[in-house]
PDB file of C-alpha atoms in Angstrom:
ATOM      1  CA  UNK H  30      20.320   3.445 -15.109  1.00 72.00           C
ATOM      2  CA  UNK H  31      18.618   1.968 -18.303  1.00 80.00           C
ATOM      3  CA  UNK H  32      15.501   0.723 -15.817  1.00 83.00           C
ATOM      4  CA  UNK H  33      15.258   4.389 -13.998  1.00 84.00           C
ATOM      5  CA  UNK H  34      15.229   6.113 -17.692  1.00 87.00           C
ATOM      6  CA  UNK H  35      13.014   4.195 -19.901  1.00 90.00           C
ATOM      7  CA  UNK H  36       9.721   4.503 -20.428  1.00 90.00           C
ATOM      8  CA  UNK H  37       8.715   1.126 -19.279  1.00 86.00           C
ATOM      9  CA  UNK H  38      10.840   1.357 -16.342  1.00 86.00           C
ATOM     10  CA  UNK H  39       9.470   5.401 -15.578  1.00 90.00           C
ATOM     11  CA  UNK H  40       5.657   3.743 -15.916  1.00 88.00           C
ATOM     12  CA  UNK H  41       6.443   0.979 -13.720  1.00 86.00           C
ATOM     13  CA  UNK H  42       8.039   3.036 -11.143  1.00 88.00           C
ATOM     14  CA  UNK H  43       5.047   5.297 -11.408  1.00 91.00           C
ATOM     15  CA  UNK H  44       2.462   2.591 -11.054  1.00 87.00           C
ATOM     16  CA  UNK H  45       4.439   0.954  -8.030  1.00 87.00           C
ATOM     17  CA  UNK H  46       4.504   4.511  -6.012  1.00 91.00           C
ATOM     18  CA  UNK H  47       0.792   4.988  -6.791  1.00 90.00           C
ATOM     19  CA  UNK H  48       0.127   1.899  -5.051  1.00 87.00           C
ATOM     20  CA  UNK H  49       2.688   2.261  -2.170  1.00 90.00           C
ATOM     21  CA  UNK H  50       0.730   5.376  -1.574  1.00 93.00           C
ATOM     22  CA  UNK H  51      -2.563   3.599  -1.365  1.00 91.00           C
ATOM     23  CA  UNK H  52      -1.288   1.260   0.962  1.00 90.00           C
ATOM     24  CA  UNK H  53       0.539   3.405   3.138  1.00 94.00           C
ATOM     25  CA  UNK H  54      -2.494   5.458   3.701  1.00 95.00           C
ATOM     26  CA  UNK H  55      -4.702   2.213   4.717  1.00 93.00           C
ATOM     27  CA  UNK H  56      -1.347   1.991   7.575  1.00 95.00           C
ATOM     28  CA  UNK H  57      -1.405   5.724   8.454  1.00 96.00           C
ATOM     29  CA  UNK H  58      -5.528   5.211   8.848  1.00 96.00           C
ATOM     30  CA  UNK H  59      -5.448   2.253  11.296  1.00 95.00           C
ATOM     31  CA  UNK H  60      -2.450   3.805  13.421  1.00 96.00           C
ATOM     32  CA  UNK H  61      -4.536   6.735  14.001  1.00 97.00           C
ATOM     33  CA  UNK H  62      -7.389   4.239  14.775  1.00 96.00           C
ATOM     34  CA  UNK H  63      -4.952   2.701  17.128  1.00 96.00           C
ATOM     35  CA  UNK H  64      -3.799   5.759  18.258  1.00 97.00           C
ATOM     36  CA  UNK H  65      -7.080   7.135  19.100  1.00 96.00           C
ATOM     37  CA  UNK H  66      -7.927   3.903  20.977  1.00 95.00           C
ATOM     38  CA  UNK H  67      -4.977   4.230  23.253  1.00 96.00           C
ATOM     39  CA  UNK H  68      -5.332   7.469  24.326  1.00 96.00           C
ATOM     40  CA  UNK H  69      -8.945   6.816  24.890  1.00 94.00           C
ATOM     41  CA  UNK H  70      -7.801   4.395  26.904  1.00 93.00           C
ATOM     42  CA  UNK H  71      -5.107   6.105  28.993  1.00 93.00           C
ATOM     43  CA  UNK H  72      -7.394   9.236  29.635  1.00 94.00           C
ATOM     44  CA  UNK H  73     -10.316   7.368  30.311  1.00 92.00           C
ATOM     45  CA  UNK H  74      -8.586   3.799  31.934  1.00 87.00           C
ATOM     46  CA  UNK H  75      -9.049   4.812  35.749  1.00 90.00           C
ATOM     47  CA  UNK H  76     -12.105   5.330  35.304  1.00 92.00           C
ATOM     48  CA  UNK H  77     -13.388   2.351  33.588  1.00 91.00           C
ATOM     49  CA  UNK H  78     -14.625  -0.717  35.478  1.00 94.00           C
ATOM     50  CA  UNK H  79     -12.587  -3.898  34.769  1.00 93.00           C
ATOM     51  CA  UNK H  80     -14.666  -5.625  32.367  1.00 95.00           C
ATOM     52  CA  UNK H  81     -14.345  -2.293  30.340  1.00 94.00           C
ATOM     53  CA  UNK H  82     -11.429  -2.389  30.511  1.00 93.00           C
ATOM     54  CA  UNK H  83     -10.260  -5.366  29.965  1.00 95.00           C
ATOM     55  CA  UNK H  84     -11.846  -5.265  26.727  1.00 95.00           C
ATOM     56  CA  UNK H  85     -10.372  -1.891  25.445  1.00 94.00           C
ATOM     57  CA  UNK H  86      -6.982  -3.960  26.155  1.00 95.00           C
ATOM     58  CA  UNK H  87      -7.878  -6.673  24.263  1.00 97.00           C
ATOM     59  CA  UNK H  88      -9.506  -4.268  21.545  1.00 96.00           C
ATOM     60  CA  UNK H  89      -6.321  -2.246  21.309  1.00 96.00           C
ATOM     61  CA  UNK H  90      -4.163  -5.535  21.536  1.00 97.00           C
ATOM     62  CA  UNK H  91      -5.914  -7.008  18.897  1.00 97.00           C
ATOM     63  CA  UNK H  92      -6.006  -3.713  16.555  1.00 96.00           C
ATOM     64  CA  UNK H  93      -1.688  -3.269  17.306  1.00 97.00           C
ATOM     65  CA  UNK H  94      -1.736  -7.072  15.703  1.00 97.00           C
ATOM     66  CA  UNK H  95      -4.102  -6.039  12.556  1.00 96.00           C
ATOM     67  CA  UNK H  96      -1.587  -2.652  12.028  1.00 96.00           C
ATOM     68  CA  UNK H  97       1.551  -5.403  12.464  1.00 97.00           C
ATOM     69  CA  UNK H  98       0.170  -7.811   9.857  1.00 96.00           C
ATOM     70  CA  UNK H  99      -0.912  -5.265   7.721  1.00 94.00           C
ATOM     71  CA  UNK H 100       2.335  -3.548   7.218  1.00 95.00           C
ATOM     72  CA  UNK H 101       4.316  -7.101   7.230  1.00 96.00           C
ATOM     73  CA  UNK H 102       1.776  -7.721   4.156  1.00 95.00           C
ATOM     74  CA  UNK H 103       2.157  -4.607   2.590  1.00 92.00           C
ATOM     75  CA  UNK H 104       5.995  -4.653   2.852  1.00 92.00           C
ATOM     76  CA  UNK H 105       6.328  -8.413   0.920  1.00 95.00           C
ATOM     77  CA  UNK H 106       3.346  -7.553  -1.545  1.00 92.00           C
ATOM     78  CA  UNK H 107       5.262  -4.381  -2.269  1.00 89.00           C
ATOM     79  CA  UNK H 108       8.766  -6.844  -2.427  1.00 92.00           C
ATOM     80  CA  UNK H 109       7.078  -9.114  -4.567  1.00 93.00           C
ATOM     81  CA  UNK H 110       5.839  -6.683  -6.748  1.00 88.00           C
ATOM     82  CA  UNK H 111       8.847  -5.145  -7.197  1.00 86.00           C
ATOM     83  CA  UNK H 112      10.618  -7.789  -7.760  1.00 90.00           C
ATOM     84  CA  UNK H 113       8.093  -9.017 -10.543  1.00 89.00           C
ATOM     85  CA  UNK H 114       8.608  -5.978 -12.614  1.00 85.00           C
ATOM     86  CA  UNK H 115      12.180  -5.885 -12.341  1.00 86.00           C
ATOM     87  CA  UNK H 116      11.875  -9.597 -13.513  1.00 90.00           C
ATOM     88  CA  UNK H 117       9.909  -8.683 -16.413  1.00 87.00           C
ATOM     89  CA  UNK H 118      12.275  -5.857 -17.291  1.00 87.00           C
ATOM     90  CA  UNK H 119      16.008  -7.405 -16.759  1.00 87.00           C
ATOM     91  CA  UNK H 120      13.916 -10.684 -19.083  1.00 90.00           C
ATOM     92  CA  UNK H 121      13.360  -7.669 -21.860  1.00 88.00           C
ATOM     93  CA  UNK H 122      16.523  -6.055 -21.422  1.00 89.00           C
ATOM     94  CA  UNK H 123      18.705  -9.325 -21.383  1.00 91.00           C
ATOM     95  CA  UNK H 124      17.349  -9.779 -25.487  1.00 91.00           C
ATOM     96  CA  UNK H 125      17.934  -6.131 -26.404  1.00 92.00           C
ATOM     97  CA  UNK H 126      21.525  -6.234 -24.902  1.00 92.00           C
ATOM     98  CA  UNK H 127      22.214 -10.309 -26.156  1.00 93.00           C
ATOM     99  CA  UNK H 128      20.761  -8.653 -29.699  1.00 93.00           C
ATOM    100  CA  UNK H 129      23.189  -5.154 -29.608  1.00 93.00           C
ATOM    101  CA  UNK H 130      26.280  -7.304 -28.246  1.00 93.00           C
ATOM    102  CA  UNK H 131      25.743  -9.816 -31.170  1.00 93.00           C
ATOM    103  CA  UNK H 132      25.199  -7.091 -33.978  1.00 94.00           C
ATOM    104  CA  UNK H 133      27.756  -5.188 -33.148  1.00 92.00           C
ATOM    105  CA  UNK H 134      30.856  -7.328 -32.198  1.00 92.00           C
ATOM    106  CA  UNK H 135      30.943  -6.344 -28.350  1.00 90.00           C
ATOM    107  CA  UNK H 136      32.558  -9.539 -25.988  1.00 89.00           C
ATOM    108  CA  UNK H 137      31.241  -8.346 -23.190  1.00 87.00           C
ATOM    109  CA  UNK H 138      28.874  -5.668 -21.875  1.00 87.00           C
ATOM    110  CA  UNK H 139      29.360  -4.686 -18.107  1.00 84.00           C
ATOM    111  CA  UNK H 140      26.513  -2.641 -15.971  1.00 82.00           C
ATOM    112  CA  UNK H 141      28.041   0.803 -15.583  1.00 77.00           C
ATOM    113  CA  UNK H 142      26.240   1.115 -11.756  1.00 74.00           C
ATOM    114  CA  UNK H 143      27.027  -2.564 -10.901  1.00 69.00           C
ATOM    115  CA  UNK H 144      30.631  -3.588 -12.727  1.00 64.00           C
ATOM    116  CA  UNK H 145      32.370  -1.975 -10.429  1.00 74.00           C
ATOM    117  CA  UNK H 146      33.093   0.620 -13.494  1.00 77.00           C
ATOM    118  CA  UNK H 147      35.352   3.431 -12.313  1.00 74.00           C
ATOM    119  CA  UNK H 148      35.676   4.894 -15.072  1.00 79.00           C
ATOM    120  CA  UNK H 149      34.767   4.512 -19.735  1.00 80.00           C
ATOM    121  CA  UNK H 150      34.863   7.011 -22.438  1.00 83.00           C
ATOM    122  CA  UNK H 151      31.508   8.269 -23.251  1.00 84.00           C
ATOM    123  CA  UNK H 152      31.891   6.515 -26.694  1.00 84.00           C
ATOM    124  CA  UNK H 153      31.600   2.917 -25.510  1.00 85.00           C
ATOM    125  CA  UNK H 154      28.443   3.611 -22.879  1.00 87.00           C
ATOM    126  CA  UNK H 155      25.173   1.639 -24.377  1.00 89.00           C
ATOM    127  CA  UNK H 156      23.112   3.103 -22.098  1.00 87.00           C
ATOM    128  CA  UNK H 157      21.202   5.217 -24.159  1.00 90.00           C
ATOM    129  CA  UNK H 158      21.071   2.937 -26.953  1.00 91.00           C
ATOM    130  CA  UNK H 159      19.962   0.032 -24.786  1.00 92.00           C
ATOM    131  CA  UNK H 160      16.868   2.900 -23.484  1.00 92.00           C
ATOM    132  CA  UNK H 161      15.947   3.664 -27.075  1.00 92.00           C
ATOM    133  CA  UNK H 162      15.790   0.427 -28.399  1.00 92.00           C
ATOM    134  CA  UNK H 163      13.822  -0.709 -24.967  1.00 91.00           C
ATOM    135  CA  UNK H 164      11.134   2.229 -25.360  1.00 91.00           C
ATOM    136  CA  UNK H 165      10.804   0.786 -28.700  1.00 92.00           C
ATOM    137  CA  UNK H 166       9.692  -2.557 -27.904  1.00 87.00           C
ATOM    138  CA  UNK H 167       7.619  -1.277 -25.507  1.00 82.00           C
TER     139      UNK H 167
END
C-alpha cells in the first residue's frame, strides 16, 4: 500500500511500465515477423523447391528461437528490475518505519496487506504517515 501510493513508488511503477511497453512491442514486432514468415511459408511451401524450402524452415526455426529468447530475456530483465526497485524501496522504507516505531513508542508495526490483518481502527494505521514522510525523503 505505502509502495503503490508514494511518489517514489508511483514514479517507479511509471518508469517500469514505460519500459515493459518498449519491450513488449520489440516481442509483438518479431511475432508478426514470424508470423508473416509462416504463412509465407504455408501458402507458398508446395510450391517451393526443397532447397527453398528447407531454408524458410530453418529461417522460421531459427526466428521462433530469437522470439523465445527474447521474451525469456525480457521476462528476467523485467524480474530483476523489479525486484531492484522494490529493493531500493523496502531499504528506504525499513529506516522511515525503524525511525516512526522508535519515536513514537510502537513494539511492533505489522504490514496491513501482508500481516494477515483482518481488521485495526483507523487510528493506529501508519500508512499515510509512513507515505508522507517517504515522499519527503525522496
Amino acid at each position: 500500500m505505502v509502495i503503490a501510493n508514494s511518489k517514489a513508488g508511483k514514479a517507479a511503477k511509471s518508469a517500469f511500465e514505460a519500459e515493459f511497453k518498449q519491450k513488449q512491442q520489440i516481442i509483438e514486432s518479431k511475432n508478426a515477423q514470424l508470423e508473416a514468415l509462416k504463412n509465407e511459408f504455408i501458402q507458398n511451401g508446395p510450391v517451393m523447391n526443397e532447397t527453398t524450402r528447407k531454408q524458410k524452415a530453418e529461417q522460421i526455426d531459427r526466428l521462433d528461437k530469437d522470439l523465445q529468447r527474447s521474451r525469456a530475456d525480457f521476462r528476467d530483465e523485467l524480474q530483476r528490475k523489479d525486484y531492484e526497485l522494490l529493493e531500493k524501496i523496502l531499504k528506504d522504507l525499513d529506516g522511515i518505519l525503524q525511525s516512526i516505531g522508535t519515536s513514537e513508542g510502537y513494539t511492533i508495526i505489522i504490514e496491513k496487506t501482508e500481516g494477515g490483518v483482518i481488521f485495526s481502527i483507523p487510528s493506529i494505521d501508519l500508512t499515510q504517515k509512513v507515505i508522507q514522510a517517504y515522499d519527503a525523503k525522496n
